Coordinates of C-alpha atoms in Angstrom, one line a residue:
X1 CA -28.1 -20.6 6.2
X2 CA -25.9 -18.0 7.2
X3 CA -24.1 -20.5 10.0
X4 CA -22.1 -22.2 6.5
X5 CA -20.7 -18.9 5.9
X6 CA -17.8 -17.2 8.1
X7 CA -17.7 -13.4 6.1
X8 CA -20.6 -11.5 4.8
X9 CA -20.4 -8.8 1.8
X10 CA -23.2 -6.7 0.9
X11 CA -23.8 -4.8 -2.4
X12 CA -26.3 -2.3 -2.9
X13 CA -27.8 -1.9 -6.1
X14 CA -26.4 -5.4 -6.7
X15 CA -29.4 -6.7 -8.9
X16 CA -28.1 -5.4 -12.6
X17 CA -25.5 -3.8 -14.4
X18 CA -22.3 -2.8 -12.2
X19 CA -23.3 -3.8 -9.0
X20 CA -24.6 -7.5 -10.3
X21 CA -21.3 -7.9 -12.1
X22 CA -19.3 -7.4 -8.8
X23 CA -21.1 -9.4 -6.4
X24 CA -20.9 -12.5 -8.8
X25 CA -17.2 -12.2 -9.0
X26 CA -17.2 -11.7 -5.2
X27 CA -19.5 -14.9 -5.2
X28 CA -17.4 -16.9 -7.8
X29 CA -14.0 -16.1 -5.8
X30 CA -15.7 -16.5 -2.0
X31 CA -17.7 -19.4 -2.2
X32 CA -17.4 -19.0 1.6
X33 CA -18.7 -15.5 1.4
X34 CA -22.5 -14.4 2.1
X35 CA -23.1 -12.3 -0.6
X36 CA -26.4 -10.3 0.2
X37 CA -27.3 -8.0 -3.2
X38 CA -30.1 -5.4 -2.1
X39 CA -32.1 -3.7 -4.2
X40 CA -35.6 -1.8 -4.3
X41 CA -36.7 -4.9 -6.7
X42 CA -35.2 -8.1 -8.2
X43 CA -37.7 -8.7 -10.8
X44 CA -35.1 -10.7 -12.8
X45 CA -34.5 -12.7 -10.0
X46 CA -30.9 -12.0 -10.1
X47 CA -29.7 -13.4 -6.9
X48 CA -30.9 -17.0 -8.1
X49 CA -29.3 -16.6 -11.6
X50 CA -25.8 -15.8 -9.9
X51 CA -26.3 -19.1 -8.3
X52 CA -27.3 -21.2 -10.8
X53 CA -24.7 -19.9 -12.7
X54 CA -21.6 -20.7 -10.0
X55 CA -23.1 -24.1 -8.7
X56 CA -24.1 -22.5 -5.7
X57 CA -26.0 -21.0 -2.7
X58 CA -24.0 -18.1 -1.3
X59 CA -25.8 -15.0 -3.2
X60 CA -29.2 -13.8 -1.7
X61 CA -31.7 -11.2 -2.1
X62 CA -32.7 -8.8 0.3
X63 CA -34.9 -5.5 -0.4
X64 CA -33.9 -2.1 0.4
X65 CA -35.1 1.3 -0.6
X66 CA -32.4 3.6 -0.1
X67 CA -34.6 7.1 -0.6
X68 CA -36.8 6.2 2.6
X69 CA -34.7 6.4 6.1
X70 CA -37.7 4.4 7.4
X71 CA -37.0 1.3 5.5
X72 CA -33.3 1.4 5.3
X73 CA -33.9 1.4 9.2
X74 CA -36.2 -1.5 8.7
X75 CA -33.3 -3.2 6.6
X76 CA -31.0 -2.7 9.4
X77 CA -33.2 -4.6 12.2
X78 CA -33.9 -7.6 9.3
X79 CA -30.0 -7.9 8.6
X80 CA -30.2 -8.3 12.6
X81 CA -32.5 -11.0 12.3
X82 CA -31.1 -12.8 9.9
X83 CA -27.7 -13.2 11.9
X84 CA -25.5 -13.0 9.2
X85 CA -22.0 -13.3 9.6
X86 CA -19.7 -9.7 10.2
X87 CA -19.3 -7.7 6.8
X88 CA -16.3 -8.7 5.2
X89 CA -17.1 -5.8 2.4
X90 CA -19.8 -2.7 2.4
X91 CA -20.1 -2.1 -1.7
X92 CA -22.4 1.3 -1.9
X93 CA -22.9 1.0 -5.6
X94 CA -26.5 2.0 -5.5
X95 CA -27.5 5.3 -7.8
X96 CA -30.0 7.0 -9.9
X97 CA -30.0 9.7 -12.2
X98 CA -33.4 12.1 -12.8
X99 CA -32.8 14.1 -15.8
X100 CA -35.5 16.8 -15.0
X101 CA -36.1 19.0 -12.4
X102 CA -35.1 17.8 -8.8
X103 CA -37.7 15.1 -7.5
X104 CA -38.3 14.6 -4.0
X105 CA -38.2 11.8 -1.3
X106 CA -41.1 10.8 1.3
X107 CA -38.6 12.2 3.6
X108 CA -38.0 15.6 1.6
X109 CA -34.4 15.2 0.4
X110 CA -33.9 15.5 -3.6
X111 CA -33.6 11.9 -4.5
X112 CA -30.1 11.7 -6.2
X113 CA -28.5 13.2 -3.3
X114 CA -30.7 10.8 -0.9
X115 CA -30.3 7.4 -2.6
X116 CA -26.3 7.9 -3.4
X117 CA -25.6 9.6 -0.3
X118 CA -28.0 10.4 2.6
X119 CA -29.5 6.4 2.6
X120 CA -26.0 4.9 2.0
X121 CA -24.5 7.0 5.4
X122 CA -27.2 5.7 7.1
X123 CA -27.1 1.7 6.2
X124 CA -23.3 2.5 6.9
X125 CA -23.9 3.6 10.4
X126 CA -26.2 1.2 11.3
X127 CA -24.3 -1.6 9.6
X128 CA -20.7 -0.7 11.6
X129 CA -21.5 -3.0 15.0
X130 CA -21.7 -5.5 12.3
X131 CA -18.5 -4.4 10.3
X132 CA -15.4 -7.7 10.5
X133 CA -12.4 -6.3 12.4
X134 CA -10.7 -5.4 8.7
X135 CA -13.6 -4.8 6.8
X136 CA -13.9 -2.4 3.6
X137 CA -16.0 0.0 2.5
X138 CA -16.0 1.0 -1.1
X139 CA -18.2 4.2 -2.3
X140 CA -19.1 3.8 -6.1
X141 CA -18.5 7.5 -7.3
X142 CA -18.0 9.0 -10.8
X143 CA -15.2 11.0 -12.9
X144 CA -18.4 13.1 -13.8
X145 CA -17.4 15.1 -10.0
X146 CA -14.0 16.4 -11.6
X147 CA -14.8 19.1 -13.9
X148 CA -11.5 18.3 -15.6
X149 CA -12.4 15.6 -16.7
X150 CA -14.6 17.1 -19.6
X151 CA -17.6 14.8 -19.2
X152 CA -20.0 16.6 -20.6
X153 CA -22.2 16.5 -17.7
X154 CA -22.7 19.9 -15.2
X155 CA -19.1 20.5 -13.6
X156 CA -20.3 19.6 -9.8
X157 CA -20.0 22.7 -7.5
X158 CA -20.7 21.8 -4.0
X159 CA -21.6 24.6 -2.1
X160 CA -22.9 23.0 1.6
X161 CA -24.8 19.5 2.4
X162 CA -28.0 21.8 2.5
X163 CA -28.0 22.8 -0.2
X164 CA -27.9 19.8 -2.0
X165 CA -30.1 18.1 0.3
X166 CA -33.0 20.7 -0.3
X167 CA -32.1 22.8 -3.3
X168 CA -32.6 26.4 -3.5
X169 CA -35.1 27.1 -6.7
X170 CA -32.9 28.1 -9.0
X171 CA -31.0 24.7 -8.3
X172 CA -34.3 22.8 -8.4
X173 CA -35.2 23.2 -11.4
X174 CA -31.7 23.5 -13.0
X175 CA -31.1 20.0 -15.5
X176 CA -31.0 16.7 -12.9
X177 CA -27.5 16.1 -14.2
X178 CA -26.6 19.1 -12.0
X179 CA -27.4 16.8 -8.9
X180 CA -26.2 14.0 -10.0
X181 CA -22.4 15.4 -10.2
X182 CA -23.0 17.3 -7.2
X183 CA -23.7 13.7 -5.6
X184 CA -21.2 12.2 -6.9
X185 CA -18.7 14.6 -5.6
X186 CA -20.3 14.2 -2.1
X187 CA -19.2 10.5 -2.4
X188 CA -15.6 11.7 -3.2
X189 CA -16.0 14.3 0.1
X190 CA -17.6 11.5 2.4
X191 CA -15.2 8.9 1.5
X192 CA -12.2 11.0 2.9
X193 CA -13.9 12.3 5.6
X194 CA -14.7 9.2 6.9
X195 CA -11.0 7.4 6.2
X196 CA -9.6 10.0 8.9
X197 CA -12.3 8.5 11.4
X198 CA -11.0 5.0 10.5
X199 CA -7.9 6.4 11.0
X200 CA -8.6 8.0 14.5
X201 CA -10.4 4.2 15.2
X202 CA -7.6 2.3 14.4
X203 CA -5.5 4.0 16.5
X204 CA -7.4 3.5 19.3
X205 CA -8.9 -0.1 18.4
X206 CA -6.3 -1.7 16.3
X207 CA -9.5 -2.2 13.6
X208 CA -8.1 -1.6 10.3
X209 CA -11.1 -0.8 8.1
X210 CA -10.5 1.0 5.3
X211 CA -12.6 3.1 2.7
X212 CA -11.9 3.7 -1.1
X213 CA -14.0 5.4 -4.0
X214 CA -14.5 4.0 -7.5
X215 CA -15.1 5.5 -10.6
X216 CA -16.3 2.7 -13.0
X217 CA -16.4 4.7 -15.9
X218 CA -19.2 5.1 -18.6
X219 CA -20.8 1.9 -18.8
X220 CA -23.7 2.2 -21.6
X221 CA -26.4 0.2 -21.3
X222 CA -26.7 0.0 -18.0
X223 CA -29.9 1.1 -15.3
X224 CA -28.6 4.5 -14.5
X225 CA -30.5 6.2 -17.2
X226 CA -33.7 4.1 -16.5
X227 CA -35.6 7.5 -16.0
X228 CA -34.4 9.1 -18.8
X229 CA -36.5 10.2 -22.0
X230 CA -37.7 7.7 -24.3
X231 CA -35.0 8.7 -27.1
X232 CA -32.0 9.1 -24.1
X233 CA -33.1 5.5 -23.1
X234 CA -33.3 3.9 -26.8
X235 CA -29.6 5.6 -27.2
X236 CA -28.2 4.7 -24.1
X237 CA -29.5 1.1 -24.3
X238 CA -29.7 0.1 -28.0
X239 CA -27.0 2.4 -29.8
X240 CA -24.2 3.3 -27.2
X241 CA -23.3 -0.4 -26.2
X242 CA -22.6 -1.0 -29.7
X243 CA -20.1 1.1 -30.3
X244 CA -18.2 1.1 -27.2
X245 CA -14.6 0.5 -28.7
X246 CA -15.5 3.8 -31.0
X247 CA -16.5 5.6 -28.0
X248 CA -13.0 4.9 -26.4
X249 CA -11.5 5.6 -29.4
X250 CA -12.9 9.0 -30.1
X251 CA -14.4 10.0 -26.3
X252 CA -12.5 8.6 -23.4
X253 CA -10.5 5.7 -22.7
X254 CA -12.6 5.4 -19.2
X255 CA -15.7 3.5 -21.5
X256 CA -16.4 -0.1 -20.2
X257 CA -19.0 -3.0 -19.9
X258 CA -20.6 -3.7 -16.9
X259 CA -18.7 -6.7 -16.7
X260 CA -15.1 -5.5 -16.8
X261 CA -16.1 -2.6 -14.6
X262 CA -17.4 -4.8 -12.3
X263 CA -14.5 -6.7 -11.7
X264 CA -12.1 -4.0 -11.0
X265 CA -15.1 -3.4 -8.0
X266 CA -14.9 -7.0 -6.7
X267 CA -11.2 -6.5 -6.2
X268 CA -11.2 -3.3 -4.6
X269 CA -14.0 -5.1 -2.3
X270 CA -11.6 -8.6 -1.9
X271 CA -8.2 -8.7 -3.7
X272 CA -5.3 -8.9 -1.2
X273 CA -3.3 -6.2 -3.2
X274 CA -5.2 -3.7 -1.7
X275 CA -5.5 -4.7 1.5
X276 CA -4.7 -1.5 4.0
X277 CA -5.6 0.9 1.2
X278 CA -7.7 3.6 2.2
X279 CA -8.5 7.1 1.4
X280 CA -7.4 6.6 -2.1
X281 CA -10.0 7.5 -5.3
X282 CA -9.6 4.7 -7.9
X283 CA -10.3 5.2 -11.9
X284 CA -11.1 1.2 -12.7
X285 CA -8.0 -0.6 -11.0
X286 CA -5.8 2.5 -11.0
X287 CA -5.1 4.7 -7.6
X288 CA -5.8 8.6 -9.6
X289 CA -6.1 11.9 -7.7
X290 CA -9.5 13.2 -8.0
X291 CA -10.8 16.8 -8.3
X292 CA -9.5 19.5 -6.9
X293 CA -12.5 20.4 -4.7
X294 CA -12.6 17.1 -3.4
X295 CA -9.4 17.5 -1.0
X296 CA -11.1 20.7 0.6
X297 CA -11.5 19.8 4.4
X298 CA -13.8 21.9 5.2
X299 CA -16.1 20.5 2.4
X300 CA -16.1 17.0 3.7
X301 CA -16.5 18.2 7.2
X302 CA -19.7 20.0 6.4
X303 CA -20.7 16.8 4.6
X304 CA -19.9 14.7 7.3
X305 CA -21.6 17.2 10.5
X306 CA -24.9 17.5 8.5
X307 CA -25.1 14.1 7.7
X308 CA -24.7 12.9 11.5
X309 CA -27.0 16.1 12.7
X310 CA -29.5 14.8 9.9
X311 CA -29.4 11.0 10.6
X312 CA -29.0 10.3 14.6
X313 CA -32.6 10.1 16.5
X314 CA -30.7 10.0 19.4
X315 CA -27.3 11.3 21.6
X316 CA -26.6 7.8 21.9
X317 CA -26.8 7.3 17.9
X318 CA -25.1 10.7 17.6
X319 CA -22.4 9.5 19.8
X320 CA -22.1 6.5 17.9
X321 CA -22.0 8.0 14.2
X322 CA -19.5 10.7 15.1
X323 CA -17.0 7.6 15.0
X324 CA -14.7 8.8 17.7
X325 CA -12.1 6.5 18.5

């Protein structure tokens, strides 16, 4: 199957909401594209819907938890199998939110940090033998990270990698909205950490691959809040998507559907006018500077050393996810 296509693009999360929305414009514009949507679950069979819709047989399914290393690993060796063409497009879209105290992995890390950050690092290392000689990577982040933004979430304070890996108690069991923005800022700090690698690679390689991050916006109605209360869940799903032109109005202008947010992610992941652009934080289609704490070096390089010393099983992986061109 994967012989008929000549570029891959993979999309985490890519079964609902955001992440479904991209990867069937991706489809619709690159029939010639394998578009691989992975997911924990596709219960609504979403990859078959996408093709039905378009006429045709370049979306598929492929599961992957993102909160075990394990299977994320196991991913990896099955992508291997499966020959697909070289990634055209790396869409890390994939995210939860746990509104309660912080919950746990099988492999110990709280979970927002681990799904958003620590099992997308990893399917990215793994993944980069793979990557197409210009390929893209685009993190899916969130204005939530920039405290001037006035979201009304926790205004995200990284401290260290650590920390937010294994919160200290008081963390813990502070509101899960606290680690979510903390996550989300991570994404901000990874994604310009690793554009200077991409830098330093092609300089020495003449690959241009290039890494952005996207903030989509508030998108009500979509699966974020699936572990929400009963009451956040009937509001987020029932009332908000009703009244998103009020919520524009009156909130912020940064309110979307799924669908129009989803298309300014194909592009970032495709369109030609951004070819070459990297280290750059987009709000929808717009370039933006992001928060403040974001641009501290030292921040990402923490990020970036823990998450290598936390991930390789090996020098050799070591070696290889330092990304030293």
């Amino acid at each position: 199957m994967s012989s008929t296509f000549n570029r891959s693009v993979l999309v985490t999360g890519g079964t609902t909401g955001l992440g479904f929305n991209c990867a069937t414009v991706i489809a619709r514009e690159h029939p010639d594209y394998q578009i691989i949507i992975a997911s924990r679950s596709d219960p609504n069979a979403s990859a078959d819907a996408i093709n039905q819709l378009l006429g045709q047989m370049n979306v598929k399914f492929v599961k992957l938890d993102l909160s075990s290393l394990s299977k994320v690993r196991s991913f990896v060796a099955d992508w291997k199998d499966h020959r697909f063409p070289p990634i055209q497009s790396l869409v890390l879209n994939a995210a939860l939110q746990f509104p309660g105290e912080a919950e746990y992995t099988e492999d110990g890390f709280e979970k927002t940090f681990a799904i958003s950050h620590v099992g997308h690092a990893l399917l990215f290392f793994l993944l980069t033998p793979h990557l197409a000689d210009h390929a893209r990577v685009v993190n899916v982040a969130s204005g939530v990270h920039d405290p001037q933004q006035k979201t009304g979430l926790p205004d995200a304070n990284y401290i260290s990698a650590e920390e937010l890996a294994h919160p200290p108690l008081a963390l813990a069991k502070a509101n899960g909205r606290q680690h979510y923005t903390n996550t989300k800022l991570a994404n901000v700090l990874y994604t310009y950490a690793l554009h200077r690698r991409f830098q330093s690679i092609k300089e020495s390689t003449g690959k241009n691959w290039t890494v952005t991050a996207f903030d989509p916006g508030l998108m009500p109605g979509t699966g974020l809040a699936r572990d929400a209360s009963r009451v956040e869940k009937f509001i987020w799903f029932r009332i908000l998507p009703c009244i998103t032109p009020l919520l524009r109005l009156f909130l912020s202008p940064n309110v979307h559907t799924a669908q129009v947010s989803g298309n300014c992610l194909a592009q970032l992941a495709i369109a030609s006018d951004v070819d070459g652009v990297s280290g750059v934080y987009f709000e929808g289609n717009k370039k933006i500077k992001s928060s403040q704490a974001s641009y501290d070096e030292s921040k990402q390089e923490d990020l970036w050393q823990w998450t290598i010393g936390t991930l390789a099983q090996s020098e050799e992986e070591k070696n290889a996810f330092s990304m030293v061109g």
